[in-house]
Amino acid sequence: MGGIERLRRLLGVLQVSFRRTYTRATQTAPGRTWLSIGGVALAVGLMVVVAGIGVGIATQSTVHSENVDYWITPETDGSSSALVDTNSPRLGSVHPTAANLSNMETVEYASPVLQQPIRLKADDGEAQNVLAVGIVGHPAFTEIADVTTDGLTPGDPYYENGTWTGEVVLSAGAAELLSATESDPLEVTRPAGSVDRNLSVTTIDAGERQGSQFPIVVMQLSELQAITGADTNDEADQIVVSSTDPNIESTLATVYSQSTVSTRAGLNAQAVFDEELPLALSVTAAIIAAVIGTLFVMTTTGLSVAADRKKLATLAAIGVSRSTRFRLLASEILMLTAIGAVIGVLLGLGGIRLANIAAQRTVISGDVAATEPFVVAVGFVIAGVIGLLVLPYLAVLLRRVGTATEGGF
């Protein structure tokens, strides 16, 4: 019975707190109430926006594709970028490995991905550095590194039967840099001269995605291997896998003994902790949010306790214990911070949207900030921390306004 009685009292306190909060927000003290909510909302919204930008910075260093669910990469020290670092460890024998994965019933396709800077030259143009991305084409593999794969023959003809296609897809940035158009021939150049490999532009990306602004070219994997010398050990930087089977991750982890498997759901969250700058941004935003929100709520709490001094004295006089009064006011504070958290998260998501729109119109064609579930969750956690940090201050205030007849805490 004791437990039921305590629960009944707690529910009663919560009910009274809800009514008091509603009355204060709409009638008796709307200014102080909404100032508390606004302070929490502002702090949480700031944290969500900054953390979203941090996640966006972190995840831009990985080769993404909208129809890729898993990435198999070699184990590294976490200090390199998968998009631009060509000196990191590579996977070997990638063609047969990817073929075996593709033959699994739960896998739609698997493709090795090789990234290597090369120099290309169009007719009557100068040789320019571009980032070449080699893949094994598949009808469902429609884009890589924000560049379309349309124009590449499915499979990998040069690896399969020795037929050289020379197919190259140019991003909008690469086409502009090389002054190339569709069907133009391209030369691969090195300091010692041209490489005897004929290439031809099959498609130019429309430039609607973020990566298309950069000088990126997509081509057949085996042909890029032949140009760069990665064909000796059939090397690639990673293998991307499209599958909706949630149980396949453990299988993919055994494909190579020293490899890491990233999932679409976990890639962005992990990137924040792998990159120092995004992590620093997120931690700093969380600290600032907690400080700002706590100061707002502490200020309004002090004003509210001072204004309710007579009411609190009346409650003490009729026998309401100090602990009950503390729970009453504490639940009000937690309610306000919860409301502020919801509003703050919505403001943060709106801020991320505005930041992306502004960036797309002034700087780049893609998003600079990402919205991830864990960022939203942290927003609610920060609001909870704000509420908890105010509670000791509330206890001190109640002691100061207490009367000589009040019981112990």
mmCIF file of C-alpha atoms in Angstrom:
data_model
loop_
_atom_site.group_PDB
_atom_site.id
_atom_site.type_symbol
_atom_site.label_atom_id
_atom_site.label_comp_id
_atom_site.label_asym_id
_atom_site.label_seq_id
_atom_site.Cartn_x
_atom_site.Cartn_y
_atom_site.Cartn_z
ATOM 1 C CA MET A 1 0.000 0.000 0.000
ATOM 2 C CA GLY A 2 2.854 2.340 0.711
ATOM 3 C CA GLY A 3 4.027 2.237 -2.893
ATOM 4 C CA ILE A 4 0.524 2.858 -4.212
ATOM 5 C CA GLU A 5 0.090 5.785 -1.851
ATOM 6 C CA ARG A 6 3.373 7.356 -2.961
ATOM 7 C CA LEU A 7 2.372 6.931 -6.603
ATOM 8 C CA ARG A 8 -1.001 8.512 -5.906
ATOM 9 C CA ARG A 9 0.673 11.487 -4.222
ATOM 10 C CA LEU A 10 3.131 11.858 -7.081
ATOM 11 C CA LEU A 11 0.318 11.850 -9.628
ATOM 12 C CA GLY A 12 -1.481 14.434 -7.548
ATOM 13 C CA VAL A 13 1.588 16.665 -7.462
ATOM 14 C CA LEU A 14 1.999 16.317 -11.229
ATOM 15 C CA GLN A 15 -1.637 17.201 -11.794
ATOM 16 C CA VAL A 16 -1.353 20.335 -9.657
ATOM 17 C CA SER A 17 1.933 21.246 -11.388
ATOM 18 C CA PHE A 18 0.319 20.938 -14.795
ATOM 19 C CA ARG A 19 -2.563 23.177 -13.783
ATOM 20 C CA ARG A 20 -0.218 25.746 -12.243
ATOM 21 C CA THR A 21 1.975 25.732 -15.341
ATOM 22 C CA TYR A 22 -1.010 26.184 -17.649
ATOM 23 C CA THR A 23 -2.381 29.008 -15.514
ATOM 24 C CA ARG A 24 0.980 30.761 -15.335
ATOM 25 C CA ALA A 25 1.510 30.450 -19.106
ATOM 26 C CA THR A 26 -1.920 31.810 -19.989
ATOM 27 C CA GLN A 27 -2.947 34.112 -17.148
ATOM 28 C CA THR A 28 -0.848 34.901 -14.089
ATOM 29 C CA ALA A 29 2.745 35.000 -15.403
ATOM 30 C CA PRO A 30 2.905 34.418 -19.159
ATOM 31 C CA GLY A 31 6.015 36.562 -19.560
ATOM 32 C CA ARG A 32 8.200 34.615 -17.134
ATOM 33 C CA THR A 33 6.808 31.270 -18.279
ATOM 34 C CA TRP A 34 7.422 31.825 -21.959
ATOM 35 C CA LEU A 35 10.813 33.359 -21.217
ATOM 36 C CA SER A 36 11.806 30.052 -19.604
ATOM 37 C CA ILE A 37 10.432 28.055 -22.512
ATOM 38 C CA GLY A 38 12.056 30.409 -25.012
ATOM 39 C CA GLY A 39 15.432 30.146 -23.312
ATOM 40 C CA VAL A 40 15.390 26.357 -23.484
ATOM 41 C CA ALA A 41 14.068 26.397 -27.047
ATOM 42 C CA LEU A 42 16.763 28.840 -28.168
ATOM 43 C CA ALA A 43 19.504 26.760 -26.565
ATOM 44 C CA VAL A 44 18.255 23.453 -27.947
ATOM 45 C CA GLY A 45 17.657 24.935 -31.405
ATOM 46 C CA LEU A 46 21.203 26.312 -31.491
ATOM 47 C CA MET A 47 22.588 22.933 -30.476
ATOM 48 C CA VAL A 48 20.611 21.085 -33.154
ATOM 49 C CA VAL A 49 21.726 23.462 -35.929
ATOM 50 C CA VAL A 50 25.404 23.405 -34.988
ATOM 51 C CA ALA A 51 25.419 19.652 -34.450
ATOM 52 C CA GLY A 52 23.664 19.182 -37.795
ATOM 53 C CA ILE A 53 26.381 21.204 -39.522
ATOM 54 C CA GLY A 54 29.001 19.132 -37.710
ATOM 55 C CA VAL A 55 27.430 15.918 -38.957
ATOM 56 C CA GLY A 56 27.266 17.373 -42.463
ATOM 57 C CA ILE A 57 30.986 18.172 -42.362
ATOM 58 C CA ALA A 58 31.839 14.706 -41.091
ATOM 59 C CA THR A 59 29.815 12.756 -43.612
ATOM 60 C CA GLN A 60 31.031 14.690 -46.644
ATOM 61 C CA SER A 61 34.309 12.756 -46.451
ATOM 62 C CA THR A 62 32.685 9.435 -47.342
ATOM 63 C CA VAL A 63 31.588 8.287 -50.794
ATOM 64 C CA HIS A 64 27.817 8.124 -50.572
ATOM 65 C CA SER A 65 25.126 6.693 -52.772
ATOM 66 C CA GLU A 66 21.399 6.872 -52.133
ATOM 67 C CA ASN A 67 20.955 3.182 -52.980
ATOM 68 C CA VAL A 68 23.866 1.827 -50.937
ATOM 69 C CA ASP A 69 23.154 0.273 -47.540
ATOM 70 C CA TYR A 70 26.577 -1.064 -46.425
ATOM 71 C CA TRP A 71 30.188 -0.020 -46.923
ATOM 72 C CA ILE A 72 33.109 -2.431 -46.452
ATOM 73 C CA THR A 73 36.339 -0.509 -45.914
ATOM 74 C CA PRO A 74 39.830 -1.460 -44.718
ATOM 75 C CA GLU A 75 40.634 -0.761 -41.097
ATOM 76 C CA THR A 76 42.406 2.602 -40.720
ATOM 77 C CA ASP A 77 43.480 4.863 -37.879
ATOM 78 C CA GLY A 78 40.418 7.030 -38.513
ATOM 79 C CA SER A 79 42.463 10.085 -39.504
ATOM 80 C CA SER A 80 42.019 9.903 -43.276
ATOM 81 C CA SER A 81 39.207 10.807 -45.604
ATOM 82 C CA ALA A 82 37.724 8.027 -47.678
ATOM 83 C CA LEU A 83 37.041 10.428 -50.503
ATOM 84 C CA VAL A 84 40.458 11.943 -51.088
ATOM 85 C CA ASP A 85 43.068 9.802 -49.348
ATOM 86 C CA THR A 86 44.718 7.543 -51.923
ATOM 87 C CA ASN A 87 47.430 6.286 -49.572
ATOM 88 C CA SER A 88 45.129 4.430 -47.198
ATOM 89 C CA PRO A 89 45.005 0.612 -47.147
ATOM 90 C CA ARG A 90 43.022 -1.068 -49.916
ATOM 91 C CA LEU A 91 41.046 -4.249 -50.346
ATOM 92 C CA GLY A 92 42.360 -6.932 -52.722
ATOM 93 C CA SER A 93 40.680 -9.402 -55.104
ATOM 94 C CA VAL A 94 37.643 -7.171 -55.145
ATOM 95 C CA HIS A 95 36.024 -8.397 -58.378
ATOM 96 C CA PRO A 96 35.439 -12.014 -57.254
ATOM 97 C CA THR A 97 34.551 -10.844 -53.748
ATOM 98 C CA ALA A 98 31.906 -8.454 -55.043
ATOM 99 C CA ALA A 99 30.614 -11.124 -57.436
ATOM 100 C CA ASN A 100 30.168 -13.584 -54.572
ATOM 101 C CA LEU A 101 28.287 -10.990 -52.565
ATOM 102 C CA SER A 102 26.063 -10.121 -55.529
ATOM 103 C CA ASN A 103 25.111 -13.791 -55.859
ATOM 104 C CA MET A 104 23.590 -13.799 -52.380
ATOM 105 C CA GLU A 105 19.796 -13.814 -52.415
ATOM 106 C CA THR A 106 19.482 -10.851 -50.059
ATOM 107 C CA VAL A 107 21.946 -8.645 -51.962
ATOM 108 C CA GLU A 108 20.715 -6.580 -54.885
ATOM 109 C CA TYR A 109 24.234 -5.718 -55.975
ATOM 110 C CA ALA A 110 27.762 -5.237 -54.647
ATOM 111 C CA SER A 111 30.406 -3.099 -56.296
ATOM 112 C CA PRO A 112 34.026 -2.300 -55.471
ATOM 113 C CA VAL A 113 34.884 1.386 -55.521
ATOM 114 C CA LEU A 114 38.346 2.695 -56.425
ATOM 115 C CA GLN A 115 39.192 6.386 -56.069
ATOM 116 C CA GLN A 116 42.310 7.822 -57.622
ATOM 117 C CA PRO A 117 43.354 11.288 -58.858
ATOM 118 C CA ILE A 118 44.330 11.221 -62.524
ATOM 119 C CA ARG A 119 45.104 13.807 -65.188
ATOM 120 C CA LEU A 120 42.787 14.035 -68.167
ATOM 121 C CA LYS A 121 43.001 16.129 -71.314
ATOM 122 C CA ALA A 122 40.300 16.921 -73.842
ATOM 123 C CA ASP A 123 40.959 17.903 -77.443
ATOM 124 C CA ASP A 124 42.620 21.329 -77.658
ATOM 125 C CA GLY A 125 42.543 21.599 -73.878
ATOM 126 C CA GLU A 126 45.056 21.424 -71.071
ATOM 127 C CA ALA A 127 45.584 18.418 -68.821
ATOM 128 C CA GLN A 128 43.695 18.794 -65.561
ATOM 129 C CA ASN A 129 43.600 16.863 -62.301
ATOM 130 C CA VAL A 130 40.315 15.096 -61.577
ATOM 131 C CA LEU A 131 39.182 12.486 -59.054
ATOM 132 C CA ALA A 132 38.384 9.244 -60.871
ATOM 133 C CA VAL A 133 35.935 6.818 -59.263
ATOM 134 C CA GLY A 134 35.881 3.291 -60.666
ATOM 135 C CA ILE A 135 32.886 1.018 -60.110
ATOM 136 C CA VAL A 136 31.253 -2.136 -61.425
ATOM 137 C CA GLY A 137 28.046 -0.906 -63.030
ATOM 138 C CA HIS A 138 24.595 -2.224 -62.196
ATOM 139 C CA PRO A 139 21.130 -0.961 -63.274
ATOM 140 C CA ALA A 140 20.205 -0.227 -59.645
ATOM 141 C CA PHE A 141 23.545 1.477 -58.919
ATOM 142 C CA THR A 142 22.450 4.859 -60.238
ATOM 143 C CA GLU A 143 24.907 7.269 -58.619
ATOM 144 C CA ILE A 144 28.167 7.391 -56.690
ATOM 145 C CA ALA A 145 29.812 10.377 -54.996
ATOM 146 C CA ASP A 146 26.774 12.434 -56.064
ATOM 147 C CA VAL A 147 27.511 11.750 -59.740
ATOM 148 C CA THR A 148 25.252 9.688 -61.996
ATOM 149 C CA THR A 149 26.441 6.341 -63.341
ATOM 150 C CA ASP A 150 24.257 6.548 -66.472
ATOM 151 C CA GLY A 151 26.372 5.830 -69.502
ATOM 152 C CA LEU A 152 28.390 2.963 -68.015
ATOM 153 C CA THR A 153 27.845 -0.547 -69.338
ATOM 154 C CA PRO A 154 26.592 -2.849 -66.518
ATOM 155 C CA GLY A 155 29.173 -5.307 -65.268
ATOM 156 C CA ASP A 156 32.822 -4.643 -66.032
ATOM 157 C CA PRO A 157 33.522 -5.694 -69.654
ATOM 158 C CA TYR A 158 37.290 -5.171 -69.550
ATOM 159 C CA TYR A 159 37.621 -7.439 -66.508
ATOM 160 C CA GLU A 160 35.150 -10.009 -67.819
ATOM 161 C CA ASN A 161 36.309 -10.418 -71.412
ATOM 162 C CA GLY A 162 39.018 -7.871 -72.112
ATOM 163 C CA THR A 163 36.768 -5.442 -74.002
ATOM 164 C CA TRP A 164 37.903 -1.876 -73.377
ATOM 165 C CA THR A 165 34.906 0.489 -73.289
ATOM 166 C CA GLY A 166 36.629 3.767 -72.407
ATOM 167 C CA GLU A 167 33.355 4.985 -70.912
ATOM 168 C CA VAL A 168 33.626 8.062 -68.705
ATOM 169 C CA VAL A 169 30.878 9.976 -66.914
ATOM 170 C CA LEU A 170 31.805 13.553 -66.029
ATOM 171 C CA SER A 171 30.417 15.611 -63.200
ATOM 172 C CA ALA A 172 29.357 19.132 -64.123
ATOM 173 C CA GLY A 173 32.508 20.430 -62.455
ATOM 174 C CA ALA A 174 34.757 18.050 -64.396
ATOM 175 C CA ALA A 175 33.077 18.900 -67.693
ATOM 176 C CA GLU A 176 33.607 22.605 -67.056
ATOM 177 C CA LEU A 177 37.215 22.108 -65.961
ATOM 178 C CA LEU A 178 38.087 19.990 -69.008
ATOM 179 C CA SER A 179 35.921 22.011 -71.425
ATOM 180 C CA ALA A 180 34.481 18.693 -72.574
ATOM 181 C CA THR A 181 31.097 17.719 -73.983
ATOM 182 C CA GLU A 182 29.422 14.375 -74.566
ATOM 183 C CA SER A 183 31.217 12.055 -77.039
ATOM 184 C CA ASP A 184 34.475 14.007 -76.697
ATOM 185 C CA PRO A 185 37.595 11.821 -76.533
ATOM 186 C CA LEU A 186 39.837 12.157 -73.481
ATOM 187 C CA GLU A 187 43.511 11.438 -72.925
ATOM 188 C CA VAL A 188 45.065 10.194 -69.698
ATOM 189 C CA THR A 189 48.326 12.047 -69.190
ATOM 190 C CA ARG A 190 51.312 11.593 -66.918
ATOM 191 C CA PRO A 191 54.498 13.606 -66.556
ATOM 192 C CA ALA A 192 56.190 11.182 -68.931
ATOM 193 C CA GLY A 193 53.449 11.566 -71.548
ATOM 194 C CA SER A 194 50.078 10.163 -72.524
ATOM 195 C CA VAL A 195 48.804 6.736 -71.527
ATOM 196 C CA ASP A 196 47.739 4.572 -74.453
ATOM 197 C CA ARG A 197 44.154 4.238 -73.302
ATOM 198 C CA ASN A 198 41.249 5.738 -75.235
ATOM 199 C CA LEU A 199 38.469 7.285 -73.186
ATOM 200 C CA SER A 200 35.263 8.947 -74.294
ATOM 201 C CA VAL A 201 32.656 11.046 -72.492
ATOM 202 C CA THR A 202 29.369 9.144 -72.436
ATOM 203 C CA THR A 203 27.388 11.314 -70.005
ATOM 204 C CA ILE A 204 27.709 14.650 -68.243
ATOM 205 C CA ASP A 205 25.915 14.945 -64.923
ATOM 206 C CA ALA A 206 23.225 17.612 -64.761
ATOM 207 C CA GLY A 207 24.813 19.080 -61.642
ATOM 208 C CA GLU A 208 21.796 18.835 -59.329
ATOM 209 C CA ARG A 209 23.657 17.032 -56.521
ATOM 210 C CA GLN A 210 26.321 18.399 -54.221
ATOM 211 C CA GLY A 211 29.251 16.355 -55.507
ATOM 212 C CA SER A 212 28.628 17.228 -59.139
ATOM 213 C CA GLN A 213 30.217 20.634 -58.680
ATOM 214 C CA PHE A 214 33.582 18.965 -58.020
ATOM 215 C CA PRO A 215 35.831 17.570 -60.790
ATOM 216 C CA ILE A 216 34.818 13.913 -60.470
ATOM 217 C CA VAL A 217 34.743 11.303 -63.237
ATOM 218 C CA VAL A 218 33.096 7.880 -62.960
ATOM 219 C CA MET A 219 34.347 4.971 -65.051
ATOM 220 C CA GLN A 220 34.650 1.204 -65.219
ATOM 221 C CA LEU A 221 36.603 -0.163 -62.263
ATOM 222 C CA SER A 222 38.967 -2.451 -64.189
ATOM 223 C CA GLU A 223 39.836 0.321 -66.635
ATOM 224 C CA LEU A 224 40.751 2.703 -63.825
ATOM 225 C CA GLN A 225 42.762 -0.117 -62.259
ATOM 226 C CA ALA A 226 44.655 -0.595 -65.517
ATOM 227 C CA ILE A 227 45.402 3.127 -65.750
ATOM 228 C CA THR A 228 46.590 3.470 -62.154
ATOM 229 C CA GLY A 229 48.273 0.090 -61.702
ATOM 230 C CA ALA A 230 45.729 -1.149 -59.167
ATOM 231 C CA ASP A 231 44.968 -4.141 -61.399
ATOM 232 C CA THR A 232 48.005 -6.038 -60.111
ATOM 233 C CA ASN A 233 46.185 -7.114 -56.957
ATOM 234 C CA ASP A 234 42.669 -6.225 -58.132
ATOM 235 C CA GLU A 235 42.496 -3.394 -55.580
ATOM 236 C CA ALA A 236 39.743 -1.025 -54.474
ATOM 237 C CA ASP A 237 39.210 1.355 -51.571
ATOM 238 C CA GLN A 238 35.884 -0.086 -50.502
ATOM 239 C CA ILE A 239 32.990 -2.314 -51.501
ATOM 240 C CA VAL A 240 29.465 -0.946 -51.441
ATOM 241 C CA VAL A 241 26.555 -3.311 -50.930
ATOM 242 C CA SER A 242 22.849 -2.764 -51.527
ATOM 243 C CA SER A 243 20.710 -4.964 -49.305
ATOM 244 C CA THR A 244 17.717 -4.576 -47.018
ATOM 245 C CA ASP A 245 18.653 -7.617 -44.929
ATOM 246 C CA PRO A 246 19.402 -6.363 -41.383
ATOM 247 C CA ASN A 247 21.249 -9.589 -40.562
ATOM 248 C CA ILE A 248 23.798 -9.364 -43.360
ATOM 249 C CA GLU A 249 26.151 -7.014 -41.522
ATOM 250 C CA SER A 250 27.758 -9.857 -39.572
ATOM 251 C CA THR A 251 28.347 -11.742 -42.831
ATOM 252 C CA LEU A 252 29.941 -8.722 -44.481
ATOM 253 C CA ALA A 253 32.256 -8.309 -41.493
ATOM 254 C CA THR A 254 33.838 -11.690 -42.265
ATOM 255 C CA VAL A 255 34.572 -10.968 -45.933
ATOM 256 C CA TYR A 256 37.957 -9.404 -45.052
ATOM 257 C CA SER A 257 39.816 -10.103 -41.834
ATOM 258 C CA GLN A 258 40.821 -6.474 -41.256
ATOM 259 C CA SER A 259 37.867 -4.431 -42.410
ATOM 260 C CA THR A 260 35.067 -2.288 -41.071
ATOM 261 C CA VAL A 261 31.421 -2.494 -42.096
ATOM 262 C CA SER A 262 29.414 0.740 -41.923
ATOM 263 C CA THR A 263 25.653 0.926 -42.271
ATOM 264 C CA ARG A 264 23.521 3.725 -43.624
ATOM 265 C CA ALA A 265 21.981 4.203 -40.167
ATOM 266 C CA GLY A 266 25.269 4.240 -38.291
ATOM 267 C CA LEU A 267 27.592 5.923 -40.766
ATOM 268 C CA ASN A 268 26.682 9.518 -39.977
ATOM 269 C CA ALA A 269 26.710 9.028 -36.213
ATOM 270 C CA GLN A 270 30.090 7.292 -36.314
ATOM 271 C CA ALA A 271 31.535 10.007 -38.569
ATOM 272 C CA VAL A 272 30.965 12.619 -35.872
ATOM 273 C CA PHE A 273 33.253 10.718 -33.491
ATOM 274 C CA ASP A 274 35.833 9.880 -36.173
ATOM 275 C CA GLU A 275 36.330 13.529 -37.184
ATOM 276 C CA GLU A 276 37.716 15.957 -34.600
ATOM 277 C CA LEU A 277 36.170 19.169 -35.968
ATOM 278 C CA PRO A 278 32.544 17.923 -36.094
ATOM 279 C CA LEU A 279 32.940 16.385 -32.643
ATOM 280 C CA ALA A 280 34.329 19.647 -31.271
ATOM 281 C CA LEU A 281 31.454 21.582 -32.848
ATOM 282 C CA SER A 282 28.859 19.252 -31.370
ATOM 283 C CA VAL A 283 30.392 19.229 -27.874
ATOM 284 C CA THR A 284 30.804 23.012 -27.862
ATOM 285 C CA ALA A 285 27.208 23.474 -29.023
ATOM 286 C CA ALA A 286 25.965 21.158 -26.272
ATOM 287 C CA ILE A 287 27.911 23.019 -23.571
ATOM 288 C CA ILE A 288 26.748 26.442 -24.774
ATOM 289 C CA ALA A 289 23.164 25.208 -25.046
ATOM 290 C CA ALA A 290 23.231 23.854 -21.499
ATOM 291 C CA VAL A 291 24.714 27.080 -20.114
ATOM 292 C CA ILE A 292 22.314 29.405 -21.948
ATOM 293 C CA GLY A 293 19.247 27.340 -21.133
ATOM 294 C CA THR A 294 20.215 26.923 -17.491
ATOM 295 C CA LEU A 295 20.768 30.666 -17.014
ATOM 296 C CA PHE A 296 17.397 31.473 -18.563
ATOM 297 C CA VAL A 297 15.506 28.963 -16.441
ATOM 298 C CA MET A 298 17.387 29.865 -13.240
ATOM 299 C CA THR A 299 16.555 33.540 -13.717
ATOM 300 C CA THR A 300 12.865 32.946 -14.292
ATOM 301 C CA THR A 301 12.740 30.394 -11.473
ATOM 302 C CA GLY A 302 14.153 32.946 -9.055
ATOM 303 C CA LEU A 303 11.561 35.510 -10.164
ATOM 304 C CA SER A 304 8.740 32.970 -9.856
ATOM 305 C CA VAL A 305 9.742 31.839 -6.352
ATOM 306 C CA ALA A 306 10.036 35.442 -5.232
ATOM 307 C CA ALA A 307 6.591 36.243 -6.650
ATOM 308 C CA ASP A 308 5.076 33.124 -5.036
ATOM 309 C CA ARG A 309 6.651 33.717 -1.622
ATOM 310 C CA LYS A 310 3.286 34.236 0.091
ATOM 311 C CA LYS A 311 1.723 31.209 -1.589
ATOM 312 C CA LEU A 312 4.636 29.033 -0.551
ATOM 313 C CA ALA A 313 4.362 30.326 3.012
ATOM 314 C CA THR A 314 0.650 29.493 2.977
ATOM 315 C CA LEU A 315 1.377 25.950 1.802
ATOM 316 C CA ALA A 316 3.894 25.593 4.623
ATOM 317 C CA ALA A 317 1.392 26.923 7.144
ATOM 318 C CA ILE A 318 -1.263 24.354 6.205
ATOM 319 C CA GLY A 319 1.222 21.524 6.598
ATOM 320 C CA VAL A 320 2.572 20.927 3.106
ATOM 321 C CA SER A 321 6.127 19.704 3.581
ATOM 322 C CA ARG A 322 9.102 21.354 1.965
ATOM 323 C CA SER A 323 9.848 18.201 -0.033
ATOM 324 C CA THR A 324 6.327 18.262 -1.496
ATOM 325 C CA ARG A 325 6.701 21.925 -2.396
ATOM 326 C CA PHE A 326 10.048 21.126 -3.992
ATOM 327 C CA ARG A 327 8.526 18.330 -6.072
ATOM 328 C CA LEU A 328 5.699 20.651 -7.091
ATOM 329 C CA LEU A 329 8.018 23.363 -8.395
ATOM 330 C CA ALA A 330 10.545 20.893 -9.789
ATOM 331 C CA SER A 331 7.885 19.191 -11.896
ATOM 332 C CA GLU A 332 6.841 22.613 -13.220
ATOM 333 C CA ILE A 333 10.432 23.322 -14.255
ATOM 334 C CA LEU A 334 10.744 19.951 -15.994
ATOM 335 C CA MET A 335 7.459 20.553 -17.815
ATOM 336 C CA LEU A 336 8.713 23.915 -19.074
ATOM 337 C CA THR A 337 11.995 22.424 -20.245
ATOM 338 C CA ALA A 338 10.138 19.597 -22.021
ATOM 339 C CA ILE A 339 7.978 22.106 -23.889
ATOM 340 C CA GLY A 340 11.088 24.139 -24.693
ATOM 341 C CA ALA A 341 12.806 20.999 -25.967
ATOM 342 C CA VAL A 342 10.022 20.235 -28.439
ATOM 343 C CA ILE A 343 9.928 23.809 -29.708
ATOM 344 C CA GLY A 344 13.745 23.955 -29.808
ATOM 345 C CA VAL A 345 14.063 20.773 -31.849
ATOM 346 C CA LEU A 346 11.514 22.102 -34.340
ATOM 347 C CA LEU A 347 13.395 25.407 -34.513
ATOM 348 C CA GLY A 348 16.662 23.523 -34.992
ATOM 349 C CA LEU A 349 15.280 21.440 -37.851
ATOM 350 C CA GLY A 350 13.954 24.608 -39.440
ATOM 351 C CA GLY A 351 17.356 26.257 -38.954
ATOM 352 C CA ILE A 352 19.078 23.332 -40.661
ATOM 353 C CA ARG A 353 16.681 23.653 -43.571
ATOM 354 C CA LEU A 354 17.340 27.396 -43.868
ATOM 355 C CA ALA A 355 21.111 26.835 -43.628
ATOM 356 C CA ASN A 356 20.974 24.308 -46.459
ATOM 357 C CA ILE A 357 18.843 26.609 -48.624
ATOM 358 C CA ALA A 358 21.205 29.536 -48.017
ATOM 359 C CA ALA A 359 24.257 27.391 -48.791
ATOM 360 C CA GLN A 360 22.720 26.032 -51.982
ATOM 361 C CA ARG A 361 21.969 29.533 -53.224
ATOM 362 C CA THR A 362 25.318 31.067 -52.346
ATOM 363 C CA VAL A 363 28.074 28.459 -51.940
ATOM 364 C CA ILE A 364 27.347 24.907 -53.069
ATOM 365 C CA SER A 365 24.593 22.930 -54.735
ATOM 366 C CA GLY A 366 24.044 20.476 -51.867
ATOM 367 C CA ASP A 367 23.355 20.371 -48.141
ATOM 368 C CA VAL A 368 25.880 21.597 -45.583
ATOM 369 C CA ALA A 369 23.949 20.309 -42.567
ATOM 370 C CA ALA A 370 22.479 16.883 -41.951
ATOM 371 C CA THR A 371 19.481 15.876 -39.872
ATOM 372 C CA GLU A 372 20.097 12.699 -37.911
ATOM 373 C CA PRO A 373 17.920 11.044 -35.235
ATOM 374 C CA PHE A 374 20.730 11.104 -32.678
ATOM 375 C CA VAL A 375 21.078 14.899 -33.085
ATOM 376 C CA VAL A 376 17.382 15.301 -32.281
ATOM 377 C CA ALA A 377 17.747 12.923 -29.338
ATOM 378 C CA VAL A 378 20.666 14.934 -27.966
ATOM 379 C CA GLY A 379 18.472 18.028 -28.152
ATOM 380 C CA PHE A 380 16.002 16.439 -25.743
ATOM 381 C CA VAL A 381 18.842 15.218 -23.533
ATOM 382 C CA ILE A 382 20.250 18.760 -23.295
ATOM 383 C CA ALA A 383 16.824 20.045 -22.263
ATOM 384 C CA GLY A 384 16.706 17.398 -19.541
ATOM 385 C CA VAL A 385 20.159 18.409 -18.343
ATOM 386 C CA ILE A 386 19.039 22.041 -18.157
ATOM 387 C CA GLY A 387 16.097 21.068 -15.986
ATOM 388 C CA LEU A 388 18.248 18.961 -13.676
ATOM 389 C CA LEU A 389 20.877 21.691 -13.300
ATOM 390 C CA VAL A 390 18.215 24.134 -12.112
ATOM 391 C CA LEU A 391 16.909 21.849 -9.371
ATOM 392 C CA PRO A 392 19.760 22.496 -6.843
ATOM 393 C CA TYR A 393 19.217 26.229 -7.330
ATOM 394 C CA LEU A 394 15.505 25.705 -6.668
ATOM 395 C CA ALA A 395 16.323 23.869 -3.431
ATOM 396 C CA VAL A 396 18.431 26.805 -2.222
ATOM 397 C CA LEU A 397 15.646 29.274 -3.056
ATOM 398 C CA LEU A 398 13.071 27.272 -1.124
ATOM 399 C CA ARG A 399 15.327 27.155 1.928
ATOM 400 C CA ARG A 400 15.705 30.928 1.844
ATOM 401 C CA VAL A 401 11.985 31.623 1.598
ATOM 402 C CA GLY A 402 11.119 28.962 4.198
ATOM 403 C CA THR A 403 9.638 29.836 7.559
ATOM 404 C CA ALA A 404 10.824 28.838 10.963
ATOM 405 C CA THR A 405 7.988 26.321 11.309
ATOM 406 C CA GLU A 406 8.823 24.348 8.146
ATOM 407 C CA GLY A 407 10.057 20.816 8.450
ATOM 408 C CA GLY A 408 13.347 19.479 7.190
ATOM 409 C CA PHE A 409 13.987 18.698 3.626
#
